[in-house]
Coordinates of C-alpha atoms in Angstrom, one line a residue:
X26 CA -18.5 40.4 -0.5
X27 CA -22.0 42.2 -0.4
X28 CA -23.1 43.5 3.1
X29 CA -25.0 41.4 5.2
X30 CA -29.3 41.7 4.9
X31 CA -31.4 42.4 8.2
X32 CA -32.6 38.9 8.6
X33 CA -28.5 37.9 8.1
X34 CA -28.1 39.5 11.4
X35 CA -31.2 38.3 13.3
X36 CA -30.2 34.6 12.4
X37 CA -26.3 35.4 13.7
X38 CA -27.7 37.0 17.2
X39 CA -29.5 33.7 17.4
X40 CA -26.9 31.1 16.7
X41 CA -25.3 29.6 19.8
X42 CA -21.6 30.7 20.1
X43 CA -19.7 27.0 21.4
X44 CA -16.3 26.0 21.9
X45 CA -15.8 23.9 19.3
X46 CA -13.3 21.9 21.2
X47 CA -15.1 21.6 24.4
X48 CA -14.0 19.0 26.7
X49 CA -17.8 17.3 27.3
X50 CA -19.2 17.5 24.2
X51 CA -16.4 15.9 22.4
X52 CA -17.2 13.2 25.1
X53 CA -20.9 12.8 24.2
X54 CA -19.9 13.1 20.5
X55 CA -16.8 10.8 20.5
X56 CA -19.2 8.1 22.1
X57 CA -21.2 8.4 19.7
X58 CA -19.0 8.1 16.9
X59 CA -17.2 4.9 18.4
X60 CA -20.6 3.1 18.9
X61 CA -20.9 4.2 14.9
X62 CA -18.2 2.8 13.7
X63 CA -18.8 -0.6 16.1
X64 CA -21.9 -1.2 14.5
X65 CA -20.4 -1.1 11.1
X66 CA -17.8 -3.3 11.7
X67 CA -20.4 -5.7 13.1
X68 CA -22.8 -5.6 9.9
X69 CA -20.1 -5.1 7.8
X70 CA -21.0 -8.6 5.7
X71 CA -24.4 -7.2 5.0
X72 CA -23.0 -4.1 2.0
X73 CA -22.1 -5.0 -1.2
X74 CA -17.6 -5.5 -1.1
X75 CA -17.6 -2.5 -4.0
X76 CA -19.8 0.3 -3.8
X77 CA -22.4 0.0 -6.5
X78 CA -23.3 3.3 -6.8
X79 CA -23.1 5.6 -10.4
X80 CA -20.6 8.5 -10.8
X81 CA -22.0 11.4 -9.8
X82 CA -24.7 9.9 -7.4
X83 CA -23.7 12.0 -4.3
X84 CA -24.3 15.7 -5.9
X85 CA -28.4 14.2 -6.1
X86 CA -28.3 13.3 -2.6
X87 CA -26.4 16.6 -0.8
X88 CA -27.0 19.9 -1.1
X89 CA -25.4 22.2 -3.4
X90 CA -23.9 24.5 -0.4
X91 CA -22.9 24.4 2.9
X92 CA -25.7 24.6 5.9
X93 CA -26.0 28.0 7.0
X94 CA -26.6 27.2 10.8
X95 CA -25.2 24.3 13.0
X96 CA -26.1 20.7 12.4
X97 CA -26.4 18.1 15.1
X98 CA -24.3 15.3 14.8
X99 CA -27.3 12.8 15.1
X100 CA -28.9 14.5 11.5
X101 CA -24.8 14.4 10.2
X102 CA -24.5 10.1 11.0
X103 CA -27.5 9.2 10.0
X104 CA -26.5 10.8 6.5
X105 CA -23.3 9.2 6.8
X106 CA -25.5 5.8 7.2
X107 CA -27.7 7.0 4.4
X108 CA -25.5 8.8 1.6
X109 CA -21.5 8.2 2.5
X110 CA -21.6 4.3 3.5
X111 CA -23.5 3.2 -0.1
X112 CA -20.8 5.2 -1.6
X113 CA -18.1 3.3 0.1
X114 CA -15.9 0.1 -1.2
X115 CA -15.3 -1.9 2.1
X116 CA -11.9 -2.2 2.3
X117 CA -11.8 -3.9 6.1
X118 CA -14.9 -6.5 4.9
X119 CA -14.0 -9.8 5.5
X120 CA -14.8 -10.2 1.6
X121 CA -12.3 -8.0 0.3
X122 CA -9.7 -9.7 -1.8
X123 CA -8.5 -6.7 -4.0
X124 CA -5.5 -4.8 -4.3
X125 CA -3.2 -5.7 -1.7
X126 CA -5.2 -5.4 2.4
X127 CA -5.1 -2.2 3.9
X128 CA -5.6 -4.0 7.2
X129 CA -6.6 -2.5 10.0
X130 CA -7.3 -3.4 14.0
X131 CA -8.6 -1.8 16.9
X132 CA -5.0 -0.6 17.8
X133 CA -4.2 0.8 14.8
X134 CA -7.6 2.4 15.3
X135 CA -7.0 3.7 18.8
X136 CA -3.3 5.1 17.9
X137 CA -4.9 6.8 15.6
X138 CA -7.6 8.6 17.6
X139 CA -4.4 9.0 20.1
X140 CA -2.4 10.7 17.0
X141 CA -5.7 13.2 15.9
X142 CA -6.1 13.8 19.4
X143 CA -2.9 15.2 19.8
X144 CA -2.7 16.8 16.5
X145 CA 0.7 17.9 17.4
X146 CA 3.0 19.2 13.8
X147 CA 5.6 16.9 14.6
X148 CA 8.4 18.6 12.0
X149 CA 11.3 19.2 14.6
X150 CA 12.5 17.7 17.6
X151 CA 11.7 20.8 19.5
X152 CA 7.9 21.1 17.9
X153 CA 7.5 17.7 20.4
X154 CA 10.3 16.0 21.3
X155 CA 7.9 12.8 22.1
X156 CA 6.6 12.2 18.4
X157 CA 10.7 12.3 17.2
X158 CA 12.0 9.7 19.8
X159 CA 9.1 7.4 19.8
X160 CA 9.1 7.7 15.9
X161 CA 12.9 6.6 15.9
X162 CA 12.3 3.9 18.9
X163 CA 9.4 2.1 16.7
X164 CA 12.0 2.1 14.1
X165 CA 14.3 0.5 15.5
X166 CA 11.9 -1.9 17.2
X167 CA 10.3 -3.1 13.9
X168 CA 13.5 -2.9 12.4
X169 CA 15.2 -5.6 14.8
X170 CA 12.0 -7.6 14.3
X171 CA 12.9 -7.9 10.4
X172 CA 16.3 -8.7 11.2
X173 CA 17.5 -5.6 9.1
X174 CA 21.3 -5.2 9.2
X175 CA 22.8 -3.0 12.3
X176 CA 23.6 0.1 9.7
X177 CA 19.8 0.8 9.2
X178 CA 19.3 1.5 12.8
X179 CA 19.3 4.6 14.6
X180 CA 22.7 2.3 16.8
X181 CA 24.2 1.7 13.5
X182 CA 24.2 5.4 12.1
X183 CA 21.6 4.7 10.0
X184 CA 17.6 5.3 10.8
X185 CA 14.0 5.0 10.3
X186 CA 11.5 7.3 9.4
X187 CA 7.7 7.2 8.7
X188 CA 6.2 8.6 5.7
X189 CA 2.7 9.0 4.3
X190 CA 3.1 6.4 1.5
X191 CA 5.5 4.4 -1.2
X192 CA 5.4 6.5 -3.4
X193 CA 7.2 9.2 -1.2
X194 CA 9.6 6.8 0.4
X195 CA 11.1 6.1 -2.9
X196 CA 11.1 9.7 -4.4
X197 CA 12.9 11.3 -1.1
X198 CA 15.7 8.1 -1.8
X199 CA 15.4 8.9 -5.1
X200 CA 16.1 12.5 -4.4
X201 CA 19.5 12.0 -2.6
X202 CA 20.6 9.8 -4.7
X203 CA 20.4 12.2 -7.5
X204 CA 21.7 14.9 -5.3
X205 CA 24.6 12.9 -4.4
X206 CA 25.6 12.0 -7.7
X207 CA 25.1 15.2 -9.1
X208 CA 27.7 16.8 -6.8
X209 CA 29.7 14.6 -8.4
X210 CA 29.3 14.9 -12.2
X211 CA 28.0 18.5 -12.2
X212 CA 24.2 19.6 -11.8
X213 CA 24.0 20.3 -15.3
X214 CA 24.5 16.5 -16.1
X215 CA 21.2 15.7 -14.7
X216 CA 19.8 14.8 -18.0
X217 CA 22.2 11.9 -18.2
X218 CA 20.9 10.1 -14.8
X219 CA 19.2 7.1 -15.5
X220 CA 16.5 4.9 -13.2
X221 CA 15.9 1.6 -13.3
X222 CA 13.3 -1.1 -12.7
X223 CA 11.7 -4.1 -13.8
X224 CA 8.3 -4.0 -16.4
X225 CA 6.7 -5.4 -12.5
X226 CA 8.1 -2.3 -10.5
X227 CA 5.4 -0.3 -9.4
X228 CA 4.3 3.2 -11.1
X229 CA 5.6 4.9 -8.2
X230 CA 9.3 4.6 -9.4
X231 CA 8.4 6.3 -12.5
X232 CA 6.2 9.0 -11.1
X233 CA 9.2 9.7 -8.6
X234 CA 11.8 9.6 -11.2
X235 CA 9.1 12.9 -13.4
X236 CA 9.2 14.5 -10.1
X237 CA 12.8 14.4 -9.2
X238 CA 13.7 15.6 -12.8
X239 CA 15.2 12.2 -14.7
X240 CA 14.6 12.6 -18.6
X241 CA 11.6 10.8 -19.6
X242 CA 13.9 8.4 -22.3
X243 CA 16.0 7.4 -19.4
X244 CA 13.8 5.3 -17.2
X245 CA 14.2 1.9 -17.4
X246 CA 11.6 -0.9 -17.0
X247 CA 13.7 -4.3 -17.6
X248 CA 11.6 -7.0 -19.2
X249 CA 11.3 -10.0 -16.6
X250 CA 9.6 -13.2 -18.2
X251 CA 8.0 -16.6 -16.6
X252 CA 11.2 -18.7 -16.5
X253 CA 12.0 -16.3 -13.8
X254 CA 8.9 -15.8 -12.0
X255 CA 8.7 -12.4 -13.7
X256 CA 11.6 -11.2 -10.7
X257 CA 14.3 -9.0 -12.4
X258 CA 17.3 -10.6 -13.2
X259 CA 20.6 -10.0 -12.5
X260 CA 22.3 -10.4 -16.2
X261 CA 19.6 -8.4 -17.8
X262 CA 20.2 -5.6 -15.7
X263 CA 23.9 -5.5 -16.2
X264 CA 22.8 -5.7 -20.1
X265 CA 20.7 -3.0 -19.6
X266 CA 23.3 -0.7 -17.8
X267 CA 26.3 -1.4 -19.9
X268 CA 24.1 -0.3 -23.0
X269 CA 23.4 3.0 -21.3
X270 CA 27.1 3.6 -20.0
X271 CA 28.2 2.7 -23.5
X272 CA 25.7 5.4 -24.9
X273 CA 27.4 8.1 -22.4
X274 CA 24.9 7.9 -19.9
X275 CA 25.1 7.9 -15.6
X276 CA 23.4 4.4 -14.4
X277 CA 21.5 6.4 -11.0
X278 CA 19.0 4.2 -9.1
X279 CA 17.3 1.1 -8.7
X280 CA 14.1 0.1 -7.0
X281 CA 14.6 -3.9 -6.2
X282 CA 10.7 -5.1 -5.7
X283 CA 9.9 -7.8 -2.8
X284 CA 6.1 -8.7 -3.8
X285 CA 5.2 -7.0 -6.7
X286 CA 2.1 -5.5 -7.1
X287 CA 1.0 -7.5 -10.1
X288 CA 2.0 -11.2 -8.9
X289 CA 3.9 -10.7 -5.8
X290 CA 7.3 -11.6 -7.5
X291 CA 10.6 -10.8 -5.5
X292 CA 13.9 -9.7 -7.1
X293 CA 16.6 -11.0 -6.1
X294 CA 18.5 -8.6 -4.1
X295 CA 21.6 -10.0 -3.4
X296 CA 22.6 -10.5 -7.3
X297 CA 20.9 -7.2 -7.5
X298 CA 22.9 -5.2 -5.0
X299 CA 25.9 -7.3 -6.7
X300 CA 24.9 -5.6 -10.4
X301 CA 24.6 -1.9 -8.6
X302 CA 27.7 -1.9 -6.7
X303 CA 29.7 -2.4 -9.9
X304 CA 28.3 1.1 -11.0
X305 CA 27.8 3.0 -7.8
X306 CA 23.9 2.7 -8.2
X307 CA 21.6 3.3 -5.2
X308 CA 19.9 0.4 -4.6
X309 CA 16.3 1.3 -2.9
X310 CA 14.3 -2.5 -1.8
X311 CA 10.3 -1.5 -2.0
X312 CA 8.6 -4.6 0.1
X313 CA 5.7 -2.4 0.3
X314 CA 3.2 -5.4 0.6
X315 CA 5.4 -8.1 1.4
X316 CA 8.2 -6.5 4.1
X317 CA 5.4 -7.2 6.7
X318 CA 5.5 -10.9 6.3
X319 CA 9.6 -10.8 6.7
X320 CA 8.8 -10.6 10.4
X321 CA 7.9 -14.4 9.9
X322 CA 11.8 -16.5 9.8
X323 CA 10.3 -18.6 7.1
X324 CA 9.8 -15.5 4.9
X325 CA 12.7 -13.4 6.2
X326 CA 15.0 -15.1 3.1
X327 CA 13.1 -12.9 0.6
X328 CA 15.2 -10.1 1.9
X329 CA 18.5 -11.9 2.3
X330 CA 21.1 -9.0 0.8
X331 CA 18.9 -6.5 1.9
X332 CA 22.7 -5.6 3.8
X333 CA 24.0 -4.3 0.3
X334 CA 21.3 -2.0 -0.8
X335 CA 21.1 2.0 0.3
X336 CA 17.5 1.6 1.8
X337 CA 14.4 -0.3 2.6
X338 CA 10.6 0.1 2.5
X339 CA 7.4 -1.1 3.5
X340 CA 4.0 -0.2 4.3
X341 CA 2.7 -0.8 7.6
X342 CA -0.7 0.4 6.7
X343 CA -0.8 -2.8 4.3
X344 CA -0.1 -5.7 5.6
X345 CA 0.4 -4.6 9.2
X346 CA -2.9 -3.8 10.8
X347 CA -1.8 -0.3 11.3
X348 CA -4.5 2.6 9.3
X349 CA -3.2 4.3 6.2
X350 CA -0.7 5.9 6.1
X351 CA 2.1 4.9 7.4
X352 CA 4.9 4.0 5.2
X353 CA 7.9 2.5 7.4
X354 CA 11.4 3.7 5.3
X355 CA 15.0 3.0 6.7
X356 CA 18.4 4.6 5.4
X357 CA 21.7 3.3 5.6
X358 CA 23.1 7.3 5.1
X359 CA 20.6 9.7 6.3
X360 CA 23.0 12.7 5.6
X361 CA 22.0 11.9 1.9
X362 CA 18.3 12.4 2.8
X363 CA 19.4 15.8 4.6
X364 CA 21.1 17.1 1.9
X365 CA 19.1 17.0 -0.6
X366 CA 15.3 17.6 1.9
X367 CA 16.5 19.8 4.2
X368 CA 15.7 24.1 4.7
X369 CA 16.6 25.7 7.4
X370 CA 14.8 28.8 7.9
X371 CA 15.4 31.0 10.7
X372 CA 12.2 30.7 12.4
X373 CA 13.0 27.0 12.8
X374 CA 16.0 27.5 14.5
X375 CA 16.4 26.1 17.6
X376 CA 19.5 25.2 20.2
X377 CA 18.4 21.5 20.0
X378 CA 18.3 21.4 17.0
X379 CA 22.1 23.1 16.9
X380 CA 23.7 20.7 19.4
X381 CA 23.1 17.9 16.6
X382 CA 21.9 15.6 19.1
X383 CA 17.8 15.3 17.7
X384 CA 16.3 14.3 14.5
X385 CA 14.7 16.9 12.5
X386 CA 12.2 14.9 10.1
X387 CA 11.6 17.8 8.2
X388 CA 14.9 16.9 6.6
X389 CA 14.0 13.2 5.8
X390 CA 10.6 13.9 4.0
X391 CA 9.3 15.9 1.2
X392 CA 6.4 18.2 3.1
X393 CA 7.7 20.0 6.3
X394 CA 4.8 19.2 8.3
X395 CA 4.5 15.4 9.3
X396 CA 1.9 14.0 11.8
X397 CA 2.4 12.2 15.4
X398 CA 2.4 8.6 13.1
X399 CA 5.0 6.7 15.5
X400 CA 1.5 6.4 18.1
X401 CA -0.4 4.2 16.0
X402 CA 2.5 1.4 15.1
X403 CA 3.6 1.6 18.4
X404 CA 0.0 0.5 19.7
X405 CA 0.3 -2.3 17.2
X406 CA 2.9 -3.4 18.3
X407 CA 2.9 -3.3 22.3
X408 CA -0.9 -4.2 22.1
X409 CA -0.4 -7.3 19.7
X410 CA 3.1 -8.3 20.0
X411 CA 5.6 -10.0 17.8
X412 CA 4.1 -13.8 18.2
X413 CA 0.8 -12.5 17.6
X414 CA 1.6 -10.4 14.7
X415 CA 3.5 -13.5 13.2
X416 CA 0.2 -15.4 13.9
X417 CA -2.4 -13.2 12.2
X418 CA 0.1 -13.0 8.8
X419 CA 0.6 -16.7 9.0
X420 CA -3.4 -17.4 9.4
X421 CA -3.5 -15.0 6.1
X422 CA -1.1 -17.1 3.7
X423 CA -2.7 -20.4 5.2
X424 CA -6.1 -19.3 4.0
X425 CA -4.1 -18.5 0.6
X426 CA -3.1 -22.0 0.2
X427 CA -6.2 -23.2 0.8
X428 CA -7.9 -21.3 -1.7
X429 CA -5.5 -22.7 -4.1
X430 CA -6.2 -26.0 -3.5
X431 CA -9.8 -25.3 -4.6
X432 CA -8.1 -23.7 -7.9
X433 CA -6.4 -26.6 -8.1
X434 CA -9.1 -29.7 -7.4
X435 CA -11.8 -27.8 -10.3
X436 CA -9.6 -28.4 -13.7
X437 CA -11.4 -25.1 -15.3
X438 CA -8.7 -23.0 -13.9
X439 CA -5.4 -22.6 -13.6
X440 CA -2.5 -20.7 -11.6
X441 CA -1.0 -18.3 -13.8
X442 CA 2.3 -17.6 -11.2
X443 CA 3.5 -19.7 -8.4
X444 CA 1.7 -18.4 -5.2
X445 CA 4.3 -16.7 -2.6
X446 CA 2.6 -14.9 -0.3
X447 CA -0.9 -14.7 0.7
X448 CA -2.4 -13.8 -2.7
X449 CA -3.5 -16.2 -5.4
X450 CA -2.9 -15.2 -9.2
X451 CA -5.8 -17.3 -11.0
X452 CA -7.9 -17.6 -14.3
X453 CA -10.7 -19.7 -15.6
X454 CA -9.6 -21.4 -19.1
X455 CA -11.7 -21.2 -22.0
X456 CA -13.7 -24.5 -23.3
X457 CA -13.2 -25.8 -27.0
X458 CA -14.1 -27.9 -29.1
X459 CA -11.9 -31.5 -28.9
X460 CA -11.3 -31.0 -32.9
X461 CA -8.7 -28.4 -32.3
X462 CA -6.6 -30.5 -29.4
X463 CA -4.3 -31.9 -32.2
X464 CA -3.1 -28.6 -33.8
X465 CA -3.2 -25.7 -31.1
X466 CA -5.2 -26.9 -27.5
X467 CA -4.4 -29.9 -24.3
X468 CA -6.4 -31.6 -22.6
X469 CA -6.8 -31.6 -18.8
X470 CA -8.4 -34.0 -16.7
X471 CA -11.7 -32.3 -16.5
X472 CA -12.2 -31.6 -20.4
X473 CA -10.5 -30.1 -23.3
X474 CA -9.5 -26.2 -23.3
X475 CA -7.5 -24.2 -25.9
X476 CA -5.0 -21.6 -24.6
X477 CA -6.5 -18.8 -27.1
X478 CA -5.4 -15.4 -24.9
X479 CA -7.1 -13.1 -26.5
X480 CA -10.3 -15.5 -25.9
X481 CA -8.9 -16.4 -22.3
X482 CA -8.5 -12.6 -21.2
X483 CA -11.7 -11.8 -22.5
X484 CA -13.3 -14.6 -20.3
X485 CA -11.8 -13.5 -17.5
X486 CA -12.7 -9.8 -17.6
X487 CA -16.3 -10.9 -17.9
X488 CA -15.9 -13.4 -14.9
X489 CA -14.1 -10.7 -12.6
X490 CA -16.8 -8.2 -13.2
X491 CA -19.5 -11.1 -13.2
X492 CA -18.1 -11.1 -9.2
X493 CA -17.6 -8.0 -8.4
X494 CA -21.0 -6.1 -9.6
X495 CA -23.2 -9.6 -7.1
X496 CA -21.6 -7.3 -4.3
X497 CA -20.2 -10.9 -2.6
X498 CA -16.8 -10.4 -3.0
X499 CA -14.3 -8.3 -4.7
X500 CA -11.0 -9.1 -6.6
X501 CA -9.3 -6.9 -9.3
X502 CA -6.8 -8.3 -11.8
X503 CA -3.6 -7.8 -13.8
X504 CA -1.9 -9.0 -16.5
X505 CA 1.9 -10.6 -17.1
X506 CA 3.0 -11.7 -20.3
X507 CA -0.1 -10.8 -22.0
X508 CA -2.2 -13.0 -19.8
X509 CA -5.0 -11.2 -18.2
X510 CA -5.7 -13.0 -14.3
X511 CA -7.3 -12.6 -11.7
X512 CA -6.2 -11.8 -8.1
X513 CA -7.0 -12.9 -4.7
X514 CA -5.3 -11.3 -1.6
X515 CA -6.1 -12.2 1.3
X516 CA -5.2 -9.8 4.2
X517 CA -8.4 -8.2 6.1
X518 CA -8.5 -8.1 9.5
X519 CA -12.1 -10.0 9.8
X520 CA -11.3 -12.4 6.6
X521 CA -11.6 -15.8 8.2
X522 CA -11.8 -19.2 6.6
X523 CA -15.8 -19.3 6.2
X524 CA -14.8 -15.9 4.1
X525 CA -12.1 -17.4 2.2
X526 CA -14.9 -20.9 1.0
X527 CA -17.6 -18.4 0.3
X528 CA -15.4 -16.2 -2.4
X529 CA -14.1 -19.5 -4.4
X530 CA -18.3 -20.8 -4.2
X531 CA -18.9 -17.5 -6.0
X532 CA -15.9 -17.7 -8.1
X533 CA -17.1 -21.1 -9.7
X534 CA -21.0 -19.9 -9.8
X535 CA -20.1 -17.1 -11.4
X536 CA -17.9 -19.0 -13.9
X537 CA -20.7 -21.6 -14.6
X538 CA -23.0 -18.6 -15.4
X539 CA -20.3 -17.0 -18.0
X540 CA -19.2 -20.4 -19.5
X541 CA -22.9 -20.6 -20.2
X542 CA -23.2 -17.6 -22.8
X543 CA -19.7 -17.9 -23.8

């Protein structure tokens, strides 16, 4: 670091020292920044669903180093209004039908502010005793709504705990597990430990399996197919392990799926847990998108055996109108988290922490630090309530159905997967020429179409990104046995009926203009 020049020195005698916490200005700023975000939630509808901006187009519009003196927080919105918001995909637009929701509310929202507010490091019991016991509380709470068995509560020497996302829910399970069996076999066995899953399991079981050490060549993604709704089964499973035991290998882990990201397909647990049990497997149950909707009695069979596996996942921050992230994970042993998480350093020791009557949540999650995220799910939940919460998922799968009954009345398209949830799995079918019906096409009521995939994925990609780039609506897509489709989830907050007839008028416009040049 040079010295600083003359003029260096005049500026810094000129700049106003402030509190940059102070009480009254956070006031007049905080108003501000509420009325903000108001206003965009109210013209929401009026930005294009996906940003439709180029890489790189935010280095032309900001400078290439940080302002030297302070800027007011009018000049910093309305570059937030000008630069950030064309930059942003709208992920709470009543339009959005991508992914899977990442819902949001006002509660959510307002836990949240409560949460940053505090900013409290919430690792220990003693660091703030409220963020431990109202994290386990909410645990419990949400747990009992689910109907989860009695020894995944707190009362049943089990226990919830919240983390970020997924993707660490599954590696800390992942982690004891491991542990556990390695104090069995002998650490230097590791190599033998094998993971399973199903070709639908989401990336996150194999990223966790790299992290936690499993051997590359011993993940296993079992091949589901359309006679069973592309859910794992049971017998190809058992195939799967008695292969590896016969080769000399240690059957570990398995992550059972309730709504898979690609189609929303559910394993079947109970025959699942059956499989594992034979083989001292731990059995993790990701309902990531779909766990929410077991709140609802008529969905709460999707997790029927749920009582046999080791653990249980989903994401509140989903499908629960409470704001990334908070990833709601319960443990029938949470010594076996412990275990294999926990440090114990001696400036964390405390004489709470020694009577073993608190939770330390430092010992159920990766990181040590962990923020205050048991405010914002218990605002959704005290502010909405369990009827209402049923309501607003119920209102989301009936707009589902409806949309595919529109798939269903226009004989261009077709469901690919039986709908489950609240997301549709679609695709528009290719036209041909009535020549070919005899040797490799069908006819439908509306025309004749061949089922030529190659033809039929290509169709769709243009169609999907036909939608997308008009700004109206945005959908992504995945494929299952080497069909490329198209999906629509509904599960924004705002997304109400009007929202849900608008998307399927674009859908078909946009597939009239692509069957045109086709």
């Amino acid at each position: 670091m040079g010295s600083l020049h003359v003029e260096d020195l005049d500026n810094i005698s000129k700049c106003t020292v402030e509190n940059p916490l102070d009480p009254e200005e956070f006031r007049r700023q905080g108003h501000m920044m509420i009325d903000f975000l108001a206003d965009y939630y109210r013209d929401i509808e009026k930005y294009p669903v996906r940003s439709q901006v180029e890489p790189g187009y935010l280095r032309k519009e900001i400078p290439d180093s940080a302002p030297y003196n302070p800027e007011s927080i009018e000049t910093i919105l309305e570059d937030v209004h000008k630069q950030i918001i064309p930059g942003i995909t709208h992920w709470q637009s009543p339009n959005y039908f991508a992914y899977f929701p990442s819902s949001g509310s006002v509660a959510g929202f307002l836990g949240e502010m409560l949460s940053t507010g505090f900013n409290v490091v919430g690792f220990n019991w003693m660091s703030s005793p409220a963020a431990t016991e109202l994290e386990s509380i909410v645990m419990d709470w949400l747990g009992k709504m689910l109907k989860l068995p009695k020894s995944f509560l707190f009362s049943g020497n089990g226990g919830g705990v919240l983390q970020g996302t997924t993707c660490e829910a599954i590696l800390c399970t992942l982690t004891a597990a491991r542990d556990r069996m390695l104090n069995k076999i002998g650490r230097e066995n590791i190599c033998k430990l094998v993971v399973y899953g199903s070709d639908q399991t989401h990336c996150a079981l194999q990223k966790a399996a790299q992290i936690a050490g499993i051997h590359p060549n011993n993940f296993r993604a079992v091949p589901t197919t359309k006679a069973n709704d592309y859910g794992l089964s049971a017998s190809a499973l058992r195939s799967t392990i008695l292969e590896d035991i016969e080769a000399g290998l240690v059957p570990l882990f398995l992550c059972a799926t309730v709504g898979t990201t690609s189609s929303t397909a559910v394993d079947p647990i109970g025959p699942l847990c059956k499989v594992a049990s034979d083989y001292s497997i731990w059995v993790h149950v990701d309902a990531a998108y779909a766990g929410s909707a077991c709140i609802c009695p008529e969905f709460r069979h999707f997790i029927d055996g749920v009582e046999n596996a080791d653990s249980f996942s989903l994401n509140a921050h989903k499908w629960f109108f409470t704001t990334l992230d908070c990833c709601c994970l319960w443990v029938k042993e949470p010594s076996a988290l412990i275990k294999a998480l926990s440090t114990n350093p001696e400036y964390l020791r405390n004489k709470a922490t020694e009577s073993h009557q608190v939770v330390d949540y430092k010992d159920w999650q990766i990181a040590l630090s962990r923020r205050f995220r048991a405010m914002k799910l218990w605002l959704v939940l005290r502010s909405y309530g369990v009827a209402n919460l049923r309501n607003f998922l119920r209102s989301h799968v009936k707009m589902a159905k409806n949309f595919e009954g529109f798939i269903a009345l226009d004989k261009r398209f077709e469901i690919v997967v039986p709908r489950t949830f609240a997301m549709v799995c679609f695709r528009l079918l290719p036209p041909r020429s009535p020549l070919i019906i005899k040797t490799n096409g069908y006819q439908n009521g509306n025309g004749v179409y061949h089922k030529d995939e190659s033809r039929a994925n290509e169709l769709n990609r243009r169609l999907l990104e036909s939608i997308n780039a008009s700004g109206s609506a945005y959908m992504t897509h995945s494929m299952v046995g080497g069909v490329y489709m198209i999906r629509f989830a509904v599960g924004a907050s705002l997304t109400e009926e009007r929202h849900v007839i608008l998307a399927w008028k674009v859908v078909q416009e946009h597939a009239d203009a692509v069957l045109a040049t086709f």
